[in-house]
């Protein structure tokens, strides 16, 4: 039996029906709520190594090669099987530890990520340190076998569900700002860590303020060496911006209903053809751009020999954010007043969700590094232009 046939059969037999179709599995951890089916799906995939398919087997992966990994993701897409584990553990801190972690750090943290036992959050941005992240002020003081952390982070996505955080802290205030930063891992379940949700205009609260008052991080959880955290932090951002899973599959399909279906329902059609010729042209252009973007992602990962690309990931971050915002604008435009409804009997649940996604999507060109930052990286590190 070929690998493709074997994988398809295994996925079809083992994935519960409730874990198929649009949506995501919460991804594990001790706080985020999960159904019995979601937990079962994580456990089955973890036993097979499919939560982190390319990782070494000793850390919970399946050691799939690039072609096998692409095949797995394609079959998951075709069967509409949801990824068993998502979030910052598998996409960001896990790959970073594989590169920069000590053997002990890998052995202690990676298998727990692979089994969906820990939910991670990111401690980067601060109230006065956003795009100029290296100006951060959260301090970590040496206390022998551990660090004592004091300060504040903001826009901490998922902190209300997180078990652990990977955090940038200042460990030497007397050197140039990029040279006095360290990269620490520590538990969110301890005295001295306070999380306060930030309510957004979209109605949801994925972001938080996070406060540290004499919080503790063990010396064993210093990644990359003292005062060398900036290098680790930049590499983690490349993992985040690459979206390696969608790169490999060439999928990364946009969430929500198909645009041509919305157009037929809200604008009207003539024998299956969207009535408005200008809308037909705009929709065709958007679909061509989105397809070209996915194909470029796939080609990039195939040329990268399985490794996450470097500064070129900023291209994906910049262009992908713009595509998603453009899609949301087209949705609400086609739906008219039904696309901007907040509540009321005349607004369906799907229409409310469209409004909220449109508003939340405005943050896409800021979160994870603003478009302006990405353009600077592209100009300097990809195109080699002078400062």
mmCIF file of C-alpha atoms in Angstrom:
data_model
loop_
_atom_site.group_PDB
_atom_site.id
_atom_site.type_symbol
_atom_site.label_atom_id
_atom_site.label_comp_id
_atom_site.label_asym_id
_atom_site.label_seq_id
_atom_site.Cartn_x
_atom_site.Cartn_y
_atom_site.Cartn_z
ATOM 1 C CA UNK A 1 0.000 0.000 0.000
ATOM 2 C CA UNK A 2 1.339 3.455 -0.900
ATOM 3 C CA UNK A 3 1.945 6.051 1.799
ATOM 4 C CA UNK A 4 -0.881 8.174 0.394
ATOM 5 C CA UNK A 5 -3.368 5.289 0.494
ATOM 6 C CA UNK A 6 -2.273 4.275 3.984
ATOM 7 C CA UNK A 7 -2.597 7.821 5.315
ATOM 8 C CA UNK A 8 -5.978 8.387 3.700
ATOM 9 C CA UNK A 9 -7.324 5.157 5.180
ATOM 10 C CA UNK A 10 -5.937 5.954 8.630
ATOM 11 C CA UNK A 11 -7.343 9.498 8.643
ATOM 12 C CA UNK A 12 -10.760 8.354 7.474
ATOM 13 C CA UNK A 13 -10.955 5.627 10.111
ATOM 14 C CA UNK A 14 -9.612 7.625 13.048
ATOM 15 C CA UNK A 15 -10.872 11.194 12.725
ATOM 16 C CA UNK A 16 -14.227 11.727 14.488
ATOM 17 C CA UNK A 17 -16.909 13.345 12.352
ATOM 18 C CA UNK A 18 -17.094 16.309 14.724
ATOM 19 C CA UNK A 19 -13.424 17.085 13.975
ATOM 20 C CA UNK A 20 -14.008 17.531 10.252
ATOM 21 C CA UNK A 21 -15.010 20.531 8.207
ATOM 22 C CA UNK A 22 -14.208 24.216 8.779
ATOM 23 C CA UNK A 23 -12.805 25.186 12.153
ATOM 24 C CA UNK A 24 -9.929 24.228 14.418
ATOM 25 C CA UNK A 25 -9.355 21.890 17.330
ATOM 26 C CA UNK A 26 -8.520 24.040 20.392
ATOM 27 C CA UNK A 27 -5.090 22.450 20.473
ATOM 28 C CA UNK A 28 -4.648 21.054 23.949
ATOM 29 C CA UNK A 29 -3.459 22.550 27.201
ATOM 30 C CA UNK A 30 -5.032 22.405 30.630
ATOM 31 C CA UNK A 31 -7.427 25.370 30.390
ATOM 32 C CA UNK A 32 -8.899 25.662 26.886
ATOM 33 C CA UNK A 33 -12.142 23.646 26.749
ATOM 34 C CA UNK A 34 -12.187 20.543 24.545
ATOM 35 C CA UNK A 35 -14.813 17.968 23.682
ATOM 36 C CA UNK A 36 -14.215 14.243 24.148
ATOM 37 C CA UNK A 37 -13.909 13.852 20.372
ATOM 38 C CA UNK A 38 -11.296 16.595 20.152
ATOM 39 C CA UNK A 39 -9.226 15.009 22.908
ATOM 40 C CA UNK A 40 -9.570 11.602 21.230
ATOM 41 C CA UNK A 41 -8.387 13.044 17.908
ATOM 42 C CA UNK A 42 -5.329 14.643 19.541
ATOM 43 C CA UNK A 43 -4.448 11.399 21.339
ATOM 44 C CA UNK A 44 -4.766 9.272 18.205
ATOM 45 C CA UNK A 45 -2.641 11.640 16.149
ATOM 46 C CA UNK A 46 -0.058 11.959 18.918
ATOM 47 C CA UNK A 47 0.298 8.161 19.041
ATOM 48 C CA UNK A 48 0.985 8.186 15.280
ATOM 49 C CA UNK A 49 3.261 11.242 15.410
ATOM 50 C CA UNK A 50 0.872 13.271 13.285
ATOM 51 C CA UNK A 51 0.501 16.249 15.624
ATOM 52 C CA UNK A 52 4.044 17.320 14.614
ATOM 53 C CA UNK A 53 4.723 15.097 11.595
ATOM 54 C CA UNK A 54 8.199 16.357 10.666
ATOM 55 C CA UNK A 55 9.668 16.347 14.175
ATOM 56 C CA UNK A 56 12.039 13.569 15.331
ATOM 57 C CA UNK A 57 10.318 10.541 16.812
ATOM 58 C CA UNK A 58 12.104 11.019 20.132
ATOM 59 C CA UNK A 59 10.166 14.279 20.577
ATOM 60 C CA UNK A 60 6.767 12.946 19.509
ATOM 61 C CA UNK A 61 6.949 13.387 15.742
ATOM 62 C CA UNK A 62 6.768 10.966 12.835
ATOM 63 C CA UNK A 63 9.989 12.086 11.073
ATOM 64 C CA UNK A 64 8.152 12.468 7.780
ATOM 65 C CA UNK A 65 10.159 13.666 4.821
ATOM 66 C CA UNK A 66 9.026 16.669 2.829
ATOM 67 C CA UNK A 67 7.083 14.685 0.213
ATOM 68 C CA UNK A 68 5.363 12.537 2.848
ATOM 69 C CA UNK A 69 4.464 15.626 4.848
ATOM 70 C CA UNK A 70 2.960 17.309 1.794
ATOM 71 C CA UNK A 71 0.985 14.126 1.090
ATOM 72 C CA UNK A 72 -0.359 14.002 4.642
ATOM 73 C CA UNK A 73 -1.521 17.616 4.547
ATOM 74 C CA UNK A 74 -3.111 17.168 1.136
ATOM 75 C CA UNK A 75 -5.061 14.142 2.350
ATOM 76 C CA UNK A 76 -6.159 16.014 5.480
ATOM 77 C CA UNK A 77 -7.387 18.828 3.253
ATOM 78 C CA UNK A 78 -9.242 16.516 0.873
ATOM 79 C CA UNK A 79 -10.971 14.674 3.732
ATOM 80 C CA UNK A 80 -11.649 18.002 5.506
ATOM 81 C CA UNK A 81 -9.829 16.703 8.557
ATOM 82 C CA UNK A 82 -8.844 19.391 11.044
ATOM 83 C CA UNK A 83 -5.285 19.701 12.331
ATOM 84 C CA UNK A 84 -5.219 17.934 15.720
ATOM 85 C CA UNK A 85 -2.987 20.469 17.473
ATOM 86 C CA UNK A 86 -2.562 24.123 16.582
ATOM 87 C CA UNK A 87 -1.230 27.232 18.229
ATOM 88 C CA UNK A 88 2.134 28.642 19.198
ATOM 89 C CA UNK A 89 3.497 25.390 20.568
ATOM 90 C CA UNK A 90 3.712 23.598 17.235
ATOM 91 C CA UNK A 91 4.151 26.619 14.949
ATOM 92 C CA UNK A 92 6.501 28.872 16.929
ATOM 93 C CA UNK A 93 8.249 27.707 20.093
ATOM 94 C CA UNK A 94 8.516 24.038 19.093
ATOM 95 C CA UNK A 95 10.476 24.634 15.850
ATOM 96 C CA UNK A 96 12.582 27.252 17.658
ATOM 97 C CA UNK A 97 13.546 24.809 20.408
ATOM 98 C CA UNK A 98 14.486 22.248 17.773
ATOM 99 C CA UNK A 99 17.072 24.768 16.542
ATOM 100 C CA UNK A 100 18.179 26.552 19.704
ATOM 101 C CA UNK A 101 17.112 24.404 22.653
ATOM 102 C CA UNK A 102 19.465 22.299 24.731
ATOM 103 C CA UNK A 103 18.941 18.505 24.682
ATOM 104 C CA UNK A 104 17.343 18.773 28.122
ATOM 105 C CA UNK A 105 15.008 21.587 27.018
ATOM 106 C CA UNK A 106 13.927 19.614 23.956
ATOM 107 C CA UNK A 107 13.293 16.457 25.979
ATOM 108 C CA UNK A 108 11.293 18.343 28.602
ATOM 109 C CA UNK A 109 9.120 20.579 26.423
ATOM 110 C CA UNK A 110 8.729 19.120 22.926
ATOM 111 C CA UNK A 111 6.959 15.820 23.778
ATOM 112 C CA UNK A 112 4.404 17.728 25.845
ATOM 113 C CA UNK A 113 3.732 20.050 22.911
ATOM 114 C CA UNK A 114 3.373 17.055 20.598
ATOM 115 C CA UNK A 115 0.808 15.435 22.935
ATOM 116 C CA UNK A 116 -1.212 18.648 23.249
ATOM 117 C CA UNK A 117 -0.581 18.863 26.980
ATOM 118 C CA UNK A 118 0.602 22.481 27.051
ATOM 119 C CA UNK A 119 -0.781 25.667 25.520
ATOM 120 C CA UNK A 120 1.800 28.405 24.906
ATOM 121 C CA UNK A 121 1.612 32.172 24.568
ATOM 122 C CA UNK A 122 4.110 34.790 23.420
ATOM 123 C CA UNK A 123 5.543 37.556 25.614
ATOM 124 C CA UNK A 124 7.018 40.042 23.142
ATOM 125 C CA UNK A 125 5.146 43.361 22.779
ATOM 126 C CA UNK A 126 4.929 45.881 25.625
ATOM 127 C CA UNK A 127 2.905 49.103 25.986
ATOM 128 C CA UNK A 128 5.922 51.167 24.887
ATOM 129 C CA UNK A 129 7.652 48.507 22.764
ATOM 130 C CA UNK A 130 5.715 47.373 19.715
ATOM 131 C CA UNK A 131 7.424 47.821 16.371
ATOM 132 C CA UNK A 132 10.554 48.872 18.276
ATOM 133 C CA UNK A 133 10.520 45.609 20.175
ATOM 134 C CA UNK A 134 14.182 45.827 21.232
ATOM 135 C CA UNK A 135 13.306 48.741 23.520
ATOM 136 C CA UNK A 136 11.410 46.362 25.861
ATOM 137 C CA UNK A 137 11.662 47.019 29.611
ATOM 138 C CA UNK A 138 10.472 43.823 31.297
ATOM 139 C CA UNK A 139 13.385 42.866 33.556
ATOM 140 C CA UNK A 140 14.763 39.512 34.641
ATOM 141 C CA UNK A 141 17.185 39.612 37.560
ATOM 142 C CA UNK A 142 19.618 36.805 38.338
ATOM 143 C CA UNK A 143 18.718 35.113 41.627
ATOM 144 C CA UNK A 144 21.087 32.157 41.584
ATOM 145 C CA UNK A 145 19.355 29.132 40.067
ATOM 146 C CA UNK A 146 16.463 31.221 38.715
ATOM 147 C CA UNK A 147 15.452 34.619 37.348
ATOM 148 C CA UNK A 148 12.950 37.008 38.970
ATOM 149 C CA UNK A 149 10.794 38.740 36.354
ATOM 150 C CA UNK A 150 9.012 42.081 36.650
ATOM 151 C CA UNK A 151 7.217 44.018 33.935
ATOM 152 C CA UNK A 152 4.268 43.992 31.562
ATOM 153 C CA UNK A 153 3.427 42.530 28.155
ATOM 154 C CA UNK A 154 0.476 43.468 25.973
ATOM 155 C CA UNK A 155 -1.477 41.914 23.079
ATOM 156 C CA UNK A 156 -0.586 38.521 24.560
ATOM 157 C CA UNK A 157 -2.706 36.270 22.350
ATOM 158 C CA UNK A 158 -4.330 33.361 24.190
ATOM 159 C CA UNK A 159 -2.700 34.166 27.538
ATOM 160 C CA UNK A 160 -5.980 33.435 29.323
ATOM 161 C CA UNK A 161 -5.656 29.789 28.200
ATOM 162 C CA UNK A 162 -1.874 29.457 28.352
ATOM 163 C CA UNK A 163 0.107 27.090 30.564
ATOM 164 C CA UNK A 164 3.550 28.416 29.556
ATOM 165 C CA UNK A 165 4.987 31.544 27.951
ATOM 166 C CA UNK A 166 8.098 32.214 25.864
ATOM 167 C CA UNK A 167 9.136 35.690 26.873
ATOM 168 C CA UNK A 168 11.686 38.349 25.947
ATOM 169 C CA UNK A 169 13.231 40.052 28.964
ATOM 170 C CA UNK A 170 16.022 42.524 29.578
ATOM 171 C CA UNK A 171 18.913 40.965 31.460
ATOM 172 C CA UNK A 172 21.525 43.695 30.890
ATOM 173 C CA UNK A 173 20.377 47.333 30.772
ATOM 174 C CA UNK A 174 23.908 48.706 30.283
ATOM 175 C CA UNK A 175 24.599 47.460 26.756
ATOM 176 C CA UNK A 176 23.035 48.373 23.374
ATOM 177 C CA UNK A 177 19.369 47.428 23.465
ATOM 178 C CA UNK A 178 19.591 44.439 21.099
ATOM 179 C CA UNK A 179 22.468 42.924 23.091
ATOM 180 C CA UNK A 180 20.893 42.887 26.563
ATOM 181 C CA UNK A 181 17.838 40.708 25.832
ATOM 182 C CA UNK A 182 17.302 37.086 26.868
ATOM 183 C CA UNK A 183 14.707 34.493 25.848
ATOM 184 C CA UNK A 184 13.024 32.727 28.768
ATOM 185 C CA UNK A 185 10.380 30.033 29.191
ATOM 186 C CA UNK A 186 8.257 29.888 32.331
ATOM 187 C CA UNK A 187 4.926 28.725 33.701
ATOM 188 C CA UNK A 188 1.856 30.933 33.648
ATOM 189 C CA UNK A 189 0.451 28.980 36.623
ATOM 190 C CA UNK A 190 2.371 30.720 39.384
ATOM 191 C CA UNK A 191 1.985 33.623 41.804
ATOM 192 C CA UNK A 192 3.081 36.870 40.231
ATOM 193 C CA UNK A 193 1.467 36.296 36.808
ATOM 194 C CA UNK A 194 -1.752 38.237 36.144
ATOM 195 C CA UNK A 195 -3.723 38.156 32.878
ATOM 196 C CA UNK A 196 -6.357 40.749 31.945
ATOM 197 C CA UNK A 197 -8.316 40.304 28.672
ATOM 198 C CA UNK A 198 -8.571 43.234 26.257
ATOM 199 C CA UNK A 199 -12.032 43.540 24.740
ATOM 200 C CA UNK A 200 -11.867 44.343 21.027
ATOM 201 C CA UNK A 201 -14.317 46.119 18.737
ATOM 202 C CA UNK A 202 -15.039 42.731 17.142
ATOM 203 C CA UNK A 203 -16.533 41.552 20.435
ATOM 204 C CA UNK A 204 -13.967 38.841 21.160
ATOM 205 C CA UNK A 205 -11.027 38.993 23.544
ATOM 206 C CA UNK A 206 -8.134 36.975 22.093
ATOM 207 C CA UNK A 207 -5.615 39.562 23.327
ATOM 208 C CA UNK A 208 -4.552 40.267 26.881
ATOM 209 C CA UNK A 209 -2.440 42.410 29.155
ATOM 210 C CA UNK A 210 -0.017 40.247 31.123
ATOM 211 C CA UNK A 211 1.701 41.445 34.295
ATOM 212 C CA UNK A 212 4.732 39.915 36.026
ATOM 213 C CA UNK A 213 5.356 40.699 39.683
ATOM 214 C CA UNK A 214 8.341 38.665 40.932
ATOM 215 C CA UNK A 215 7.474 35.789 38.618
ATOM 216 C CA UNK A 216 10.031 32.981 38.418
ATOM 217 C CA UNK A 217 11.842 31.402 35.463
ATOM 218 C CA UNK A 218 14.353 28.616 36.038
ATOM 219 C CA UNK A 219 17.874 28.989 34.664
ATOM 220 C CA UNK A 220 17.339 25.699 32.817
ATOM 221 C CA UNK A 221 14.723 27.472 30.717
ATOM 222 C CA UNK A 222 17.007 30.149 29.324
ATOM 223 C CA UNK A 223 17.110 29.532 25.559
ATOM 224 C CA UNK A 224 20.095 30.456 23.409
ATOM 225 C CA UNK A 225 22.293 31.848 26.164
ATOM 226 C CA UNK A 226 22.292 34.912 28.399
ATOM 227 C CA UNK A 227 21.816 38.208 26.523
ATOM 228 C CA UNK A 228 21.504 36.350 23.206
ATOM 229 C CA UNK A 229 17.744 36.276 23.043
ATOM 230 C CA UNK A 230 17.366 38.676 20.114
ATOM 231 C CA UNK A 231 18.705 36.091 17.657
ATOM 232 C CA UNK A 232 16.309 33.444 18.988
ATOM 233 C CA UNK A 233 13.405 35.904 18.949
ATOM 234 C CA UNK A 234 13.956 36.828 15.294
ATOM 235 C CA UNK A 235 14.115 33.198 14.224
ATOM 236 C CA UNK A 236 10.872 32.425 16.045
ATOM 237 C CA UNK A 237 9.170 35.251 14.143
ATOM 238 C CA UNK A 238 10.306 33.689 10.869
ATOM 239 C CA UNK A 239 8.644 30.440 11.910
ATOM 240 C CA UNK A 240 5.481 32.385 12.753
ATOM 241 C CA UNK A 241 5.413 34.299 9.481
ATOM 242 C CA UNK A 242 6.169 31.322 7.288
ATOM 243 C CA UNK A 243 3.006 29.369 8.207
ATOM 244 C CA UNK A 244 5.018 26.234 7.407
ATOM 245 C CA UNK A 245 1.999 23.926 7.356
ATOM 246 C CA UNK A 246 0.254 25.922 4.663
ATOM 247 C CA UNK A 247 3.533 26.366 2.835
ATOM 248 C CA UNK A 248 4.010 22.644 2.524
ATOM 249 C CA UNK A 249 0.471 21.873 1.507
ATOM 250 C CA UNK A 250 0.122 24.830 -0.801
ATOM 251 C CA UNK A 251 -3.323 25.194 0.735
ATOM 252 C CA UNK A 252 -3.782 27.993 3.285
ATOM 253 C CA UNK A 253 -7.319 28.470 2.052
ATOM 254 C CA UNK A 254 -9.079 31.551 3.300
ATOM 255 C CA UNK A 255 -11.621 30.974 6.039
ATOM 256 C CA UNK A 256 -15.319 31.635 5.694
ATOM 257 C CA UNK A 257 -17.842 30.999 2.913
ATOM 258 C CA UNK A 258 -16.787 30.911 -0.725
ATOM 259 C CA UNK A 259 -16.924 34.396 -2.225
ATOM 260 C CA UNK A 260 -18.689 33.289 -5.406
ATOM 261 C CA UNK A 261 -21.432 31.662 -3.298
ATOM 262 C CA UNK A 262 -21.918 34.876 -1.320
ATOM 263 C CA UNK A 263 -22.087 36.857 -4.548
ATOM 264 C CA UNK A 264 -24.820 34.613 -5.952
ATOM 265 C CA UNK A 265 -26.804 34.762 -2.699
ATOM 266 C CA UNK A 266 -26.553 38.507 -2.022
ATOM 267 C CA UNK A 267 -25.901 40.135 -5.424
ATOM 268 C CA UNK A 268 -27.773 37.791 -7.707
ATOM 269 C CA UNK A 269 -26.861 35.703 -10.735
ATOM 270 C CA UNK A 270 -27.961 35.080 -14.271
ATOM 271 C CA UNK A 271 -27.917 31.388 -15.137
ATOM 272 C CA UNK A 272 -25.101 30.759 -12.649
ATOM 273 C CA UNK A 273 -23.133 33.861 -13.628
ATOM 274 C CA UNK A 274 -22.733 36.703 -11.109
ATOM 275 C CA UNK A 275 -24.918 39.561 -12.307
ATOM 276 C CA UNK A 276 -22.570 42.468 -11.571
ATOM 277 C CA UNK A 277 -19.738 42.532 -14.192
ATOM 278 C CA UNK A 278 -17.492 44.717 -12.004
ATOM 279 C CA UNK A 279 -17.867 42.268 -9.124
ATOM 280 C CA UNK A 280 -17.070 39.363 -11.451
ATOM 281 C CA UNK A 281 -13.845 41.094 -12.447
ATOM 282 C CA UNK A 282 -12.864 41.918 -8.839
ATOM 283 C CA UNK A 283 -13.629 38.390 -7.681
ATOM 284 C CA UNK A 284 -11.641 36.818 -10.520
ATOM 285 C CA UNK A 285 -8.661 39.036 -9.771
ATOM 286 C CA UNK A 286 -8.759 38.216 -6.071
ATOM 287 C CA UNK A 287 -8.972 34.474 -6.737
ATOM 288 C CA UNK A 288 -6.029 34.650 -9.151
ATOM 289 C CA UNK A 289 -3.951 36.559 -6.597
ATOM 290 C CA UNK A 290 -4.840 34.090 -3.824
ATOM 291 C CA UNK A 291 -3.975 31.103 -6.022
ATOM 292 C CA UNK A 292 -0.649 32.647 -7.061
ATOM 293 C CA UNK A 293 0.128 33.305 -3.393
ATOM 294 C CA UNK A 294 -0.528 29.686 -2.395
ATOM 295 C CA UNK A 295 1.560 28.357 -5.280
ATOM 296 C CA UNK A 296 4.428 30.677 -4.363
ATOM 297 C CA UNK A 297 4.275 29.428 -0.779
ATOM 298 C CA UNK A 298 4.420 25.831 -1.920
ATOM 299 C CA UNK A 299 7.313 26.449 -4.318
ATOM 300 C CA UNK A 300 9.252 28.214 -1.558
ATOM 301 C CA UNK A 301 8.991 25.332 0.886
ATOM 302 C CA UNK A 302 9.932 22.829 -1.815
ATOM 303 C CA UNK A 303 13.062 24.858 -2.558
ATOM 304 C CA UNK A 304 13.920 25.255 1.125
ATOM 305 C CA UNK A 305 14.759 21.557 1.645
ATOM 306 C CA UNK A 306 12.242 21.340 4.459
ATOM 307 C CA UNK A 307 13.655 24.243 6.497
ATOM 308 C CA UNK A 308 11.752 27.402 7.328
ATOM 309 C CA UNK A 309 12.816 30.187 4.940
ATOM 310 C CA UNK A 310 14.573 33.231 6.347
ATOM 311 C CA UNK A 311 13.675 36.900 5.793
ATOM 312 C CA UNK A 312 11.542 35.963 2.772
ATOM 313 C CA UNK A 313 8.819 34.921 5.240
ATOM 314 C CA UNK A 314 8.036 38.639 5.575
ATOM 315 C CA UNK A 315 6.723 38.507 1.995
ATOM 316 C CA UNK A 316 4.149 35.893 3.041
ATOM 317 C CA UNK A 317 3.196 37.859 6.145
ATOM 318 C CA UNK A 318 2.725 41.122 4.227
ATOM 319 C CA UNK A 319 0.912 39.765 1.188
ATOM 320 C CA UNK A 320 -1.198 37.268 3.148
ATOM 321 C CA UNK A 321 -2.424 39.971 5.542
ATOM 322 C CA UNK A 322 -3.461 42.161 2.627
ATOM 323 C CA UNK A 323 -5.255 39.294 0.884
ATOM 324 C CA UNK A 324 -7.268 38.462 3.990
ATOM 325 C CA UNK A 325 -8.261 42.092 4.496
ATOM 326 C CA UNK A 326 -9.257 42.399 0.835
ATOM 327 C CA UNK A 327 -11.376 39.268 1.117
ATOM 328 C CA UNK A 328 -13.186 40.574 4.186
ATOM 329 C CA UNK A 329 -13.899 43.897 2.448
ATOM 330 C CA UNK A 330 -15.362 42.061 -0.546
ATOM 331 C CA UNK A 331 -17.560 39.983 1.753
ATOM 332 C CA UNK A 332 -19.156 42.912 3.538
ATOM 333 C CA UNK A 333 -19.482 44.844 0.275
ATOM 334 C CA UNK A 334 -21.408 42.006 -1.378
ATOM 335 C CA UNK A 335 -23.631 41.509 1.661
ATOM 336 C CA UNK A 336 -24.537 45.185 1.992
ATOM 337 C CA UNK A 337 -26.136 46.105 5.317
ATOM 338 C CA UNK A 338 -26.381 42.400 6.196
ATOM 339 C CA UNK A 339 -22.584 42.306 6.221
ATOM 340 C CA UNK A 340 -22.230 44.964 8.902
ATOM 341 C CA UNK A 341 -24.961 43.856 11.290
ATOM 342 C CA UNK A 342 -24.137 43.548 14.975
ATOM 343 C CA UNK A 343 -27.308 42.080 16.448
ATOM 344 C CA UNK A 344 -31.043 41.793 15.918
ATOM 345 C CA UNK A 345 -33.570 39.313 14.597
ATOM 346 C CA UNK A 346 -32.923 40.307 10.974
ATOM 347 C CA UNK A 347 -29.203 39.399 11.250
ATOM 348 C CA UNK A 348 -28.304 35.707 11.095
ATOM 349 C CA UNK A 349 -25.521 34.112 13.097
ATOM 350 C CA UNK A 350 -23.346 33.760 9.981
ATOM 351 C CA UNK A 351 -23.876 37.424 9.152
ATOM 352 C CA UNK A 352 -22.890 38.455 12.675
ATOM 353 C CA UNK A 353 -19.752 36.353 12.367
ATOM 354 C CA UNK A 354 -18.902 38.038 9.062
ATOM 355 C CA UNK A 355 -19.075 41.440 10.726
ATOM 356 C CA UNK A 356 -16.875 40.348 13.595
ATOM 357 C CA UNK A 357 -14.302 38.710 11.326
ATOM 358 C CA UNK A 358 -14.178 41.840 9.170
ATOM 359 C CA UNK A 359 -13.471 44.006 12.211
ATOM 360 C CA UNK A 360 -11.002 41.564 13.760
ATOM 361 C CA UNK A 361 -9.180 41.220 10.438
ATOM 362 C CA UNK A 362 -8.136 44.870 10.580
ATOM 363 C CA UNK A 363 -5.436 43.794 13.017
ATOM 364 C CA UNK A 364 -3.877 41.448 10.468
ATOM 365 C CA UNK A 365 -1.568 44.107 9.057
ATOM 366 C CA UNK A 366 -0.309 44.930 12.570
ATOM 367 C CA UNK A 367 -0.213 41.667 14.557
ATOM 368 C CA UNK A 368 2.951 39.619 14.202
ATOM 369 C CA UNK A 369 4.832 42.640 12.855
ATOM 370 C CA UNK A 370 3.200 45.541 11.030
ATOM 371 C CA UNK A 371 3.150 45.825 7.251
ATOM 372 C CA UNK A 372 5.648 48.685 7.500
ATOM 373 C CA UNK A 373 8.075 46.470 9.442
ATOM 374 C CA UNK A 374 7.682 43.664 6.894
ATOM 375 C CA UNK A 375 8.388 46.051 3.999
ATOM 376 C CA UNK A 376 11.567 47.227 5.733
ATOM 377 C CA UNK A 377 12.721 43.626 6.199
ATOM 378 C CA UNK A 378 11.952 42.807 2.566
ATOM 379 C CA UNK A 379 13.824 45.893 1.361
ATOM 380 C CA UNK A 380 16.929 45.320 3.486
ATOM 381 C CA UNK A 381 17.210 41.544 3.890
ATOM 382 C CA UNK A 382 15.598 40.222 0.693
ATOM 383 C CA UNK A 383 16.272 42.915 -1.920
ATOM 384 C CA UNK A 384 19.504 44.167 -0.347
ATOM 385 C CA UNK A 385 18.547 47.849 -0.630
ATOM 386 C CA UNK A 386 20.563 50.423 1.354
ATOM 387 C CA UNK A 387 19.237 51.911 4.599
#
